[in-house]
PDB file of C-alpha atoms in Angstrom:
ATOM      1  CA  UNK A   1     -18.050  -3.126  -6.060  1.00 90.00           C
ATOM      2  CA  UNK A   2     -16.940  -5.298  -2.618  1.00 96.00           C
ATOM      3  CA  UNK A   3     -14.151  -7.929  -2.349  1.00 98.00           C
ATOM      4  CA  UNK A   4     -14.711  -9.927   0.885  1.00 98.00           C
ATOM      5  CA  UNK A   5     -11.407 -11.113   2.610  1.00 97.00           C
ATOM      6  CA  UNK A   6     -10.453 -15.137   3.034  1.00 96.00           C
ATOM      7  CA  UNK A   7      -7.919 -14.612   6.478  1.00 95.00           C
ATOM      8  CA  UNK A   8      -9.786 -14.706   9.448  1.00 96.00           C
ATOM      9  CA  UNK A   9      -8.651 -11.433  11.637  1.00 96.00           C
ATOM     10  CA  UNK A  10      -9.563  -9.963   8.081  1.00 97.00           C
ATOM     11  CA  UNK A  11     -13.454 -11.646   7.825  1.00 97.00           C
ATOM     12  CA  UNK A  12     -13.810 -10.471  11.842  1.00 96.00           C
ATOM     13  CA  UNK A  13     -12.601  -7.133  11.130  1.00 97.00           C
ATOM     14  CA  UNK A  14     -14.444  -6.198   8.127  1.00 98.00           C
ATOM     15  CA  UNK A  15     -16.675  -8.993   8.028  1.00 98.00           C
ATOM     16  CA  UNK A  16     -19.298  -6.666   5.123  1.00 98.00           C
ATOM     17  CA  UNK A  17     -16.137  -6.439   3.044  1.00 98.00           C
ATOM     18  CA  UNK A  18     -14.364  -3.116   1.198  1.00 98.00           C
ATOM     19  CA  UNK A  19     -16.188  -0.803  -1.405  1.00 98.00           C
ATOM     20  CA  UNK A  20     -13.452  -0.595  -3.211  1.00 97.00           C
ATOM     21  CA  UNK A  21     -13.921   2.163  -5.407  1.00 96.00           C
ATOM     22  CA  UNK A  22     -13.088   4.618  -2.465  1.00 97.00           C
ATOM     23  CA  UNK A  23      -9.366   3.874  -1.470  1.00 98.00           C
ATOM     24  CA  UNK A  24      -8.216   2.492   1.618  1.00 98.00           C
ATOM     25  CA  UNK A  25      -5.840   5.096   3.946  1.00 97.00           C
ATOM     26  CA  UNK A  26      -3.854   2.965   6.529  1.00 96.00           C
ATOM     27  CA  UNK A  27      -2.367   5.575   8.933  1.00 94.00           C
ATOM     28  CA  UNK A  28       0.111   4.897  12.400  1.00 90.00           C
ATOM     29  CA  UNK A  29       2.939   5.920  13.815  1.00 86.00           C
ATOM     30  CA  UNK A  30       6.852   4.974  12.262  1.00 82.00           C
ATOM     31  CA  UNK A  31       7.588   1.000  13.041  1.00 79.00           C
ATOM     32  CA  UNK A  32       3.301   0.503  13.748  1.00 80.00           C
ATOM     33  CA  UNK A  33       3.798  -1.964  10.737  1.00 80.00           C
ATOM     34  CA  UNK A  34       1.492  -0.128   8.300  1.00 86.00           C
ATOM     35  CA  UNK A  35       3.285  -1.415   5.078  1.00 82.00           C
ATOM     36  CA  UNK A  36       2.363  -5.464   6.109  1.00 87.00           C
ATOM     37  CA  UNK A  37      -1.783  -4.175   6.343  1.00 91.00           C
ATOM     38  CA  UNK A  38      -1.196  -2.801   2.635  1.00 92.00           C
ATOM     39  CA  UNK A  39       0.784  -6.110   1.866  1.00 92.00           C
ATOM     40  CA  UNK A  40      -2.253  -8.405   3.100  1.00 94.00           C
ATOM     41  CA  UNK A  41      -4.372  -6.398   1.159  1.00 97.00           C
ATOM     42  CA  UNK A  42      -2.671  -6.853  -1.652  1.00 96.00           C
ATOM     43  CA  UNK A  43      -2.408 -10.820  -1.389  1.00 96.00           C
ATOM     44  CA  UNK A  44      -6.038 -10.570  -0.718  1.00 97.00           C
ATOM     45  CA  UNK A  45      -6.711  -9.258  -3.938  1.00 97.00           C
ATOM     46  CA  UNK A  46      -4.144 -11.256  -5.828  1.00 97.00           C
ATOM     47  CA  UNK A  47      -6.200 -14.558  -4.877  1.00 95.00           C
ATOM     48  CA  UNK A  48      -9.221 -13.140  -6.217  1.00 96.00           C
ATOM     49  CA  UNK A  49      -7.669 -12.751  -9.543  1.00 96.00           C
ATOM     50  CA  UNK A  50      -7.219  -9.061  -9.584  1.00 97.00           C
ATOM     51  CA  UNK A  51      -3.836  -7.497 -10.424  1.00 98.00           C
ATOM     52  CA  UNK A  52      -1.581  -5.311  -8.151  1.00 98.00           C
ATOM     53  CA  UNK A  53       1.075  -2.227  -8.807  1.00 98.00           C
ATOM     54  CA  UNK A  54       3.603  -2.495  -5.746  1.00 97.00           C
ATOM     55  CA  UNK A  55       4.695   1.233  -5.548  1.00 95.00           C
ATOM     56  CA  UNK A  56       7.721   0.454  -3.338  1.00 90.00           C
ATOM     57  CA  UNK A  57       9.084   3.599  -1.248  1.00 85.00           C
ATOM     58  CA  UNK A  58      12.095   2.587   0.959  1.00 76.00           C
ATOM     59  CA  UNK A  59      13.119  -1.048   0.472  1.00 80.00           C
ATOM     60  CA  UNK A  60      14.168  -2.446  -2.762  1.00 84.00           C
ATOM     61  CA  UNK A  61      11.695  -4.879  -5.355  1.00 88.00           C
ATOM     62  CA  UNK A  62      13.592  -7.661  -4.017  1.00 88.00           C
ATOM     63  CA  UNK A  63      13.518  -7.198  -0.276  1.00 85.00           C
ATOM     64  CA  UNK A  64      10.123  -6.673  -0.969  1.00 86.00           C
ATOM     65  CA  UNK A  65       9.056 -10.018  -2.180  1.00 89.00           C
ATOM     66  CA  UNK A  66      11.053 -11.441   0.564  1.00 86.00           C
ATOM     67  CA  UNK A  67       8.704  -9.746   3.169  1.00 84.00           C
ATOM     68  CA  UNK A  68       5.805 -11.098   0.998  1.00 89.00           C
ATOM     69  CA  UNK A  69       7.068 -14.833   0.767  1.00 87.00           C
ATOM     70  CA  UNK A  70       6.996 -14.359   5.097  1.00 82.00           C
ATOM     71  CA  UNK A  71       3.478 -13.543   5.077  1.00 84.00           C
ATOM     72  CA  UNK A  72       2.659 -16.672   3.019  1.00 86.00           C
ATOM     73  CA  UNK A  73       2.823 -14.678  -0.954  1.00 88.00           C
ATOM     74  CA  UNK A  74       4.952 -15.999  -3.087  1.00 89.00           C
ATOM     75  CA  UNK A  75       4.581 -13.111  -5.834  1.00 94.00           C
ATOM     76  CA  UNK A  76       6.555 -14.914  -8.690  1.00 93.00           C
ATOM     77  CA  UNK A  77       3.437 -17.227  -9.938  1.00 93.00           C
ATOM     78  CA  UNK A  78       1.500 -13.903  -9.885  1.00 96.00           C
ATOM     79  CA  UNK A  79       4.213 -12.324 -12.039  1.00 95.00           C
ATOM     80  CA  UNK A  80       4.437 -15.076 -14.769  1.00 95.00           C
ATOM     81  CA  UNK A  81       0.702 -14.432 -15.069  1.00 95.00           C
ATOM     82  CA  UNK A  82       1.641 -10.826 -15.452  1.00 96.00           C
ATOM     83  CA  UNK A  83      -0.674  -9.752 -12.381  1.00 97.00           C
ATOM     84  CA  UNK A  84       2.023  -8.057 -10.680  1.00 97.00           C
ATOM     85  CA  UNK A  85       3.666  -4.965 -11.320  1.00 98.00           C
ATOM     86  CA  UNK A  86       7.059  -3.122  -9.378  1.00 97.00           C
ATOM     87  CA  UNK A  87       7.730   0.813  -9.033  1.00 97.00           C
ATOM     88  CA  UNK A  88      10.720   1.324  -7.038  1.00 94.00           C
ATOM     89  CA  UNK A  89      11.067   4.839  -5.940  1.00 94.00           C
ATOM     90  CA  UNK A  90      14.565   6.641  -7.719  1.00 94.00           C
ATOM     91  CA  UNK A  91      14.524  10.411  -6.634  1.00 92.00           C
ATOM     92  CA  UNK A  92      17.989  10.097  -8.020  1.00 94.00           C
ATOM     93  CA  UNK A  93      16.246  10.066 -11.346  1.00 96.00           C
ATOM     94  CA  UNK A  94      14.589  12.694 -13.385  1.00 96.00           C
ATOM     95  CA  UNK A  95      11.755  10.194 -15.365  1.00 97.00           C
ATOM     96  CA  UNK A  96      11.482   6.794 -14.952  1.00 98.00           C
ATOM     97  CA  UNK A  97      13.978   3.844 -15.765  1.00 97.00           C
ATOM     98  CA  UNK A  98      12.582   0.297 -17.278  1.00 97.00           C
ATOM     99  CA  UNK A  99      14.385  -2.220 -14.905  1.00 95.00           C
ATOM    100  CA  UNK A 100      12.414  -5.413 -16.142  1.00 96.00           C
ATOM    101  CA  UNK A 101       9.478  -7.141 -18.029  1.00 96.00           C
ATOM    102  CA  UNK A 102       7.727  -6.283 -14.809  1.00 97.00           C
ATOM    103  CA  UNK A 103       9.477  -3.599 -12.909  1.00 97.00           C
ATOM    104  CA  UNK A 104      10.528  -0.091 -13.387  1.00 97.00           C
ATOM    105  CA  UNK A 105      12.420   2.575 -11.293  1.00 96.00           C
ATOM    106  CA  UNK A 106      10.729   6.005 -10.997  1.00 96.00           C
ATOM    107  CA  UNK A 107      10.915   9.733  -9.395  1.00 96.00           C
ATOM    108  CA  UNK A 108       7.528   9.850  -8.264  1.00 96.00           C
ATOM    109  CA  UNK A 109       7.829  12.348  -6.113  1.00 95.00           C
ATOM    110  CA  UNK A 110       7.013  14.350  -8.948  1.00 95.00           C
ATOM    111  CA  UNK A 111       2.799  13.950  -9.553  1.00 95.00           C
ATOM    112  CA  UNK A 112       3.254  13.704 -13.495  1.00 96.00           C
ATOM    113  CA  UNK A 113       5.878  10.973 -12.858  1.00 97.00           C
ATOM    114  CA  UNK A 114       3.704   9.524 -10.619  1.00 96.00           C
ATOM    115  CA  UNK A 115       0.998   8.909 -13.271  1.00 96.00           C
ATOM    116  CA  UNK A 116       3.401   8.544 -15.733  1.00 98.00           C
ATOM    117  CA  UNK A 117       4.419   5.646 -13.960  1.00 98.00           C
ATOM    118  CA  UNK A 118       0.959   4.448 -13.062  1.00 97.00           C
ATOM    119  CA  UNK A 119       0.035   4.467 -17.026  1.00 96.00           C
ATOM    120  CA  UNK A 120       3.293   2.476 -17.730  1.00 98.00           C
ATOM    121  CA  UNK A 121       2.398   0.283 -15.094  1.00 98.00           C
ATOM    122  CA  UNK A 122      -0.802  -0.570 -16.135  1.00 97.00           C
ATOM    123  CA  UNK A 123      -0.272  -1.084 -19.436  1.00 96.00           C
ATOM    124  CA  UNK A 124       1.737  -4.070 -18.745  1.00 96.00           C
ATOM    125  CA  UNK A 125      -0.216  -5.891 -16.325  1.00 96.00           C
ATOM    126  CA  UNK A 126      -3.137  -8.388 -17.668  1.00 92.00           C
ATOM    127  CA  UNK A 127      -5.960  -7.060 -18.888  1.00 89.00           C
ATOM    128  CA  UNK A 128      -9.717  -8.227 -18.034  1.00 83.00           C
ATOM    129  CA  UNK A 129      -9.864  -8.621 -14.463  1.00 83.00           C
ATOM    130  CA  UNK A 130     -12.996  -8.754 -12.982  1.00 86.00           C
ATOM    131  CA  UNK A 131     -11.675  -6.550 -10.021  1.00 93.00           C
ATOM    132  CA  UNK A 132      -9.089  -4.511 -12.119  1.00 95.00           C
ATOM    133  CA  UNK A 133      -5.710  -3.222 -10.695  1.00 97.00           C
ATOM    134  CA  UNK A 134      -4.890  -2.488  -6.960  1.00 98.00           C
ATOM    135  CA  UNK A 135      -1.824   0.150  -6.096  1.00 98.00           C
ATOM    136  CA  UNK A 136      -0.784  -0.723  -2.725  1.00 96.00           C
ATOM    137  CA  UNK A 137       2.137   2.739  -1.552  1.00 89.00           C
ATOM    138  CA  UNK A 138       3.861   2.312   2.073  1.00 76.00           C
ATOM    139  CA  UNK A 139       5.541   5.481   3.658  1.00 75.00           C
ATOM    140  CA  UNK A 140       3.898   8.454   1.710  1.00 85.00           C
ATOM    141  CA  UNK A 141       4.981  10.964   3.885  1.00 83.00           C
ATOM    142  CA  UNK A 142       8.828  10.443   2.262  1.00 84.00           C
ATOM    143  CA  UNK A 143       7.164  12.388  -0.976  1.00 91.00           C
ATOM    144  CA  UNK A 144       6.118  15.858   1.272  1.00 91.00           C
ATOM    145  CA  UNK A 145       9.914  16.089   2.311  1.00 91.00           C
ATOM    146  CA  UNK A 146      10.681  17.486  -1.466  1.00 91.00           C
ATOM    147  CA  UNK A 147      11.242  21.480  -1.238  1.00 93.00           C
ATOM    148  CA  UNK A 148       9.736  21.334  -4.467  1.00 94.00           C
ATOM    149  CA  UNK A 149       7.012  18.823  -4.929  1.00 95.00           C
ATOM    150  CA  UNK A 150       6.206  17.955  -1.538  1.00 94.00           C
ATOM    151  CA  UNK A 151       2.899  20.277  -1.512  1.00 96.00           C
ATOM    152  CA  UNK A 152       2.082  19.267  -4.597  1.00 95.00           C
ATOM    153  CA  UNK A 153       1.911  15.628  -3.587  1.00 94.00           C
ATOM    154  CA  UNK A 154       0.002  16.492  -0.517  1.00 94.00           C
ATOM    155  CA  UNK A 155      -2.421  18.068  -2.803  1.00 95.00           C
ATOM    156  CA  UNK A 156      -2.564  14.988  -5.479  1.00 95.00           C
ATOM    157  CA  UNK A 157      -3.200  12.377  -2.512  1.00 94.00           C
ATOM    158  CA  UNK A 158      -5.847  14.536  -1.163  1.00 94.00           C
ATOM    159  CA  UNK A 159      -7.401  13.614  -4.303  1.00 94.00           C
ATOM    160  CA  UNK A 160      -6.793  10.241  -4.853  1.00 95.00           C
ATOM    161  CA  UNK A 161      -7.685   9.277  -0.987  1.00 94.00           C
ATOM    162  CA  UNK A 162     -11.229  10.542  -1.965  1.00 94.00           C
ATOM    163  CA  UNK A 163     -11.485   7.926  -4.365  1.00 93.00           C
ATOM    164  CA  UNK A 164     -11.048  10.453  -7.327  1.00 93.00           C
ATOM    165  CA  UNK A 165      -8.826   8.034  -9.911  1.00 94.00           C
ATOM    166  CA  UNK A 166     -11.024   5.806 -11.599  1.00 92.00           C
ATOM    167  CA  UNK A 167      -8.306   3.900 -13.283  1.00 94.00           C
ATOM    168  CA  UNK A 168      -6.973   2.173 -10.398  1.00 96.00           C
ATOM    169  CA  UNK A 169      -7.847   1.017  -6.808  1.00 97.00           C
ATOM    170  CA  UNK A 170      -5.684   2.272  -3.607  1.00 98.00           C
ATOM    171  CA  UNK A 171      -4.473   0.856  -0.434  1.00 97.00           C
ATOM    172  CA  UNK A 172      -2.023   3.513   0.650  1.00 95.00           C
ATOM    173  CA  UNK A 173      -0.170   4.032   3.876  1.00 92.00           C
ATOM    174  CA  UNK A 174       0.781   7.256   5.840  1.00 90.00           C
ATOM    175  CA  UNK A 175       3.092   7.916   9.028  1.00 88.00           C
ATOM    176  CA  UNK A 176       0.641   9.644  11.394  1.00 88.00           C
ATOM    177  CA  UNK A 177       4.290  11.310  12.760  1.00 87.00           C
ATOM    178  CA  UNK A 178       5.021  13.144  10.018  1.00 83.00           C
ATOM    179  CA  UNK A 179       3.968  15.843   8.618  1.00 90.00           C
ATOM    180  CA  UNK A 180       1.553  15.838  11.035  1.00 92.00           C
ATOM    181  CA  UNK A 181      -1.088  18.633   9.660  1.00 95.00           C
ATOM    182  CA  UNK A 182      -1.032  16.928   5.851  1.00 95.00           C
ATOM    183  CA  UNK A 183      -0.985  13.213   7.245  1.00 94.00           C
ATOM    184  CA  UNK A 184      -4.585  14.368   9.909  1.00 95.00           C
ATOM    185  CA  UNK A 185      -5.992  16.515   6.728  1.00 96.00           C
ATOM    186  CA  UNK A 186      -5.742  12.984   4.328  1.00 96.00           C
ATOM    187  CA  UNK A 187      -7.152  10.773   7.307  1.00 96.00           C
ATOM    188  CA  UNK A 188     -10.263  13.353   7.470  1.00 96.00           C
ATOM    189  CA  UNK A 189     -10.417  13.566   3.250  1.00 96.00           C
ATOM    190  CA  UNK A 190     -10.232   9.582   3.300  1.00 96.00           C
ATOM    191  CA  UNK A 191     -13.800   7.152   3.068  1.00 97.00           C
ATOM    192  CA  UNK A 192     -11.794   4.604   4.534  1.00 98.00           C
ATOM    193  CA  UNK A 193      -9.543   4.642   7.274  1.00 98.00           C
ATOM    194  CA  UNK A 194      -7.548   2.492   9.402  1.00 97.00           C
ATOM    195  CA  UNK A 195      -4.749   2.888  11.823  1.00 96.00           C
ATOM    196  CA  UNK A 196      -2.004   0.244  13.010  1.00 94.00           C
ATOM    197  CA  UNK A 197       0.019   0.171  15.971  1.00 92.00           C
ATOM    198  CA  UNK A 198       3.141  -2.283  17.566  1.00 88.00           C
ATOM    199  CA  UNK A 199       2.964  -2.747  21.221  1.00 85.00           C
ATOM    200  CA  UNK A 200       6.166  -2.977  23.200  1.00 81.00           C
ATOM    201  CA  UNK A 201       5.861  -7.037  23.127  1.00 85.00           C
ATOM    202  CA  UNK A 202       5.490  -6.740  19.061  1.00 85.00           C
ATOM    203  CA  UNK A 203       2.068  -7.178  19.045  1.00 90.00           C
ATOM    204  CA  UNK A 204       0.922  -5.602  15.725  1.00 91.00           C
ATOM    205  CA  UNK A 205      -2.747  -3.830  16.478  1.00 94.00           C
ATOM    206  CA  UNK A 206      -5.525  -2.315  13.555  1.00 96.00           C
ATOM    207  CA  UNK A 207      -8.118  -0.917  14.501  1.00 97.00           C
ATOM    208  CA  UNK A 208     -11.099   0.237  11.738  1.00 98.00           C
ATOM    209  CA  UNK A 209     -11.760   4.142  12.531  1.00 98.00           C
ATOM    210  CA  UNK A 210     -14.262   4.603   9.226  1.00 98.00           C
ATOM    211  CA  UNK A 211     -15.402   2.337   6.356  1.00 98.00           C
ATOM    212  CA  UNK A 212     -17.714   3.364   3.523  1.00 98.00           C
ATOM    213  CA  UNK A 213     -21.294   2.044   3.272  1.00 98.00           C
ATOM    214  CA  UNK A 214     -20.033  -1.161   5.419  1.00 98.00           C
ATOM    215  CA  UNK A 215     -20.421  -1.933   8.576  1.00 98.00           C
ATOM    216  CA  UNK A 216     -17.085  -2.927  10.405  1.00 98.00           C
ATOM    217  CA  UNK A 217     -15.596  -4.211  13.976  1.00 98.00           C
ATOM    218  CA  UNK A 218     -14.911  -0.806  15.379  1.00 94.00           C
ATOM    219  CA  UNK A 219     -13.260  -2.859  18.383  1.00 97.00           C
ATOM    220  CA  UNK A 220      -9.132  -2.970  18.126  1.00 96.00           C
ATOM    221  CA  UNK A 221      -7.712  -6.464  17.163  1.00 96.00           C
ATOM    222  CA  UNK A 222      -4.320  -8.104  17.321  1.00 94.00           C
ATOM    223  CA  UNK A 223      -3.309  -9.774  14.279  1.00 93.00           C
ATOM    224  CA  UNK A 224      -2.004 -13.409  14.262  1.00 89.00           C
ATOM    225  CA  UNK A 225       1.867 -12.813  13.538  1.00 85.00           C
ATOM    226  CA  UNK A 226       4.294 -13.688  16.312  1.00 82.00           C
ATOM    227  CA  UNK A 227       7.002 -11.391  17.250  1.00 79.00           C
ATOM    228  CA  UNK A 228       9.556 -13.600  15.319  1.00 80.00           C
ATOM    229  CA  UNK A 229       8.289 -12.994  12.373  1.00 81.00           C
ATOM    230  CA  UNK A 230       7.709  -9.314  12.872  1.00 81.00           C
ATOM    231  CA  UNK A 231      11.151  -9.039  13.750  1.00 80.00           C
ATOM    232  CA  UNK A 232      12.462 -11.149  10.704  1.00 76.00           C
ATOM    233  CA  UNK A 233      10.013  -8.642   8.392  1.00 73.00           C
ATOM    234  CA  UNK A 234      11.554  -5.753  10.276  1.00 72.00           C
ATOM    235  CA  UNK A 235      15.261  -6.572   9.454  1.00 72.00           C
ATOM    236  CA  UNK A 236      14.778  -7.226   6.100  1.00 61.00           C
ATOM    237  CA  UNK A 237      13.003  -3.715   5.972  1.00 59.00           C
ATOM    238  CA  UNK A 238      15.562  -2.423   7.509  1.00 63.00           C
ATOM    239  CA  UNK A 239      18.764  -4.659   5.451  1.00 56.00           C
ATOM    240  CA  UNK A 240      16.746  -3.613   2.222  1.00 47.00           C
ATOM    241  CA  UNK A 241      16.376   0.118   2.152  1.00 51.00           C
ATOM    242  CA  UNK A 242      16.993   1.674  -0.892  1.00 52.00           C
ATOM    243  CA  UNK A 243      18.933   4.746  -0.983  1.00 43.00           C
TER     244      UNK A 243
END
């Protein structure tokens, strides 16, 4: 199973495509931009028909779609062909909260909250696609801060970075600055791994460090977004943080 890419800088970087059954780990340092790779991803696989779980971590479902409309996604027609499905983090919460026909608020920093929320999920979105259902997860390292279910977590990603859920796809996305020991132990459990930088002029960088049975441009690469619109992504990141 491969899904080749249709934006260039994605073609030149992976130009064999992604075996997608082993999930995608996009690691970097805080502000390296590591939740727009997981959103291109996700576009990606929206155009190819596939459907897509947004697990959002620190910015609300609607700042979200806002940062998706600037990189050229305009999620609604996906949702009216219920291909697109919203969990907004709540560790307010105990379970999880139905917000909308496509969107629900959950505590999944607990791991059976997590898949309870993946099965609810998944249930709603269309059935039959050819590719089946990507979750795309920015800023996983907020989970391992829980006294209580942080290890736990660290133990349930292990598993899922080695491609060990066969229900669903993954493009997930760690801070390399946290939780440093758990964050290098996922990189070195993961198939596929990429990390993302932000030069001091707001140059966004990826570089490919591993890919499963593809071969890949193992050379860094800028990608095509000006610093305007990194900065515009950044304050509505920053304007939209949930609490």
């Amino acid at each position: 199973m491969r899904i080749y890419f249709e934006r260039d800088w994605m073609k030149e970087l992976l130009f064999e495509g992604w075996v997608y059954e082993k999930p995608l780990l996009v690691s970097g340092p805080g502000g390296s931009g590591k939740p727009l790779i997981g959103n291109f991803f996700a576009d990606e696989w929206l155009k190819k028909g596939g459907n897509v779980i947004f697990m959002t971590a620190s910015t609300s479902i609607e700042t979200h779609k806002r940062m998706m409309k600037h990189l050229g996604c305009e999620l609604e027609k996906y949702e009216e062909e219920e291909r697109v499905f919203y969990i907004e983090l709540a560790p307010q919460i105990e379970d999880i909260e139905e917000v909308s026909e496509n969107s629900i608020r959950a505590n999944y920093v607990k791991p059976e909250v997590w898949d309870k929320a993946l099965d609810f999920a998944g249930d709603k979105v269309k059935k039959g696609s050819d590719l089946g259902t990507l979750v795309t997860s920015a800023s996983l390292n907020l989970l391992f801060f829980s006294k209580t279910y942080g290890e736990k977590m660290y133990e349930k990603l292990k598993f899922l970075v080695k491609g060990e859920d066969k229900n669903y796809f993954y493009v997930l996305t760690l801070n390399s600055d946290a939780y440093k020991d758990w964050a290098k132990a996922l990189e070195d459990s993961s198939y596929n791994l990429m990390v993302s930088g932000m030069s001091e002029n707001m140059k966004l960088t990826l570089k490919v460090i591993k890919m499963h049975e593809v071969k890949y441009k193992d050379e860094e690469i800028i990608l095509p977004l000006t610093p305007d619109i990194i900065m515009e992504i950044k304050k509505e990141a920053e304007g939209g943080r949930t609490t």
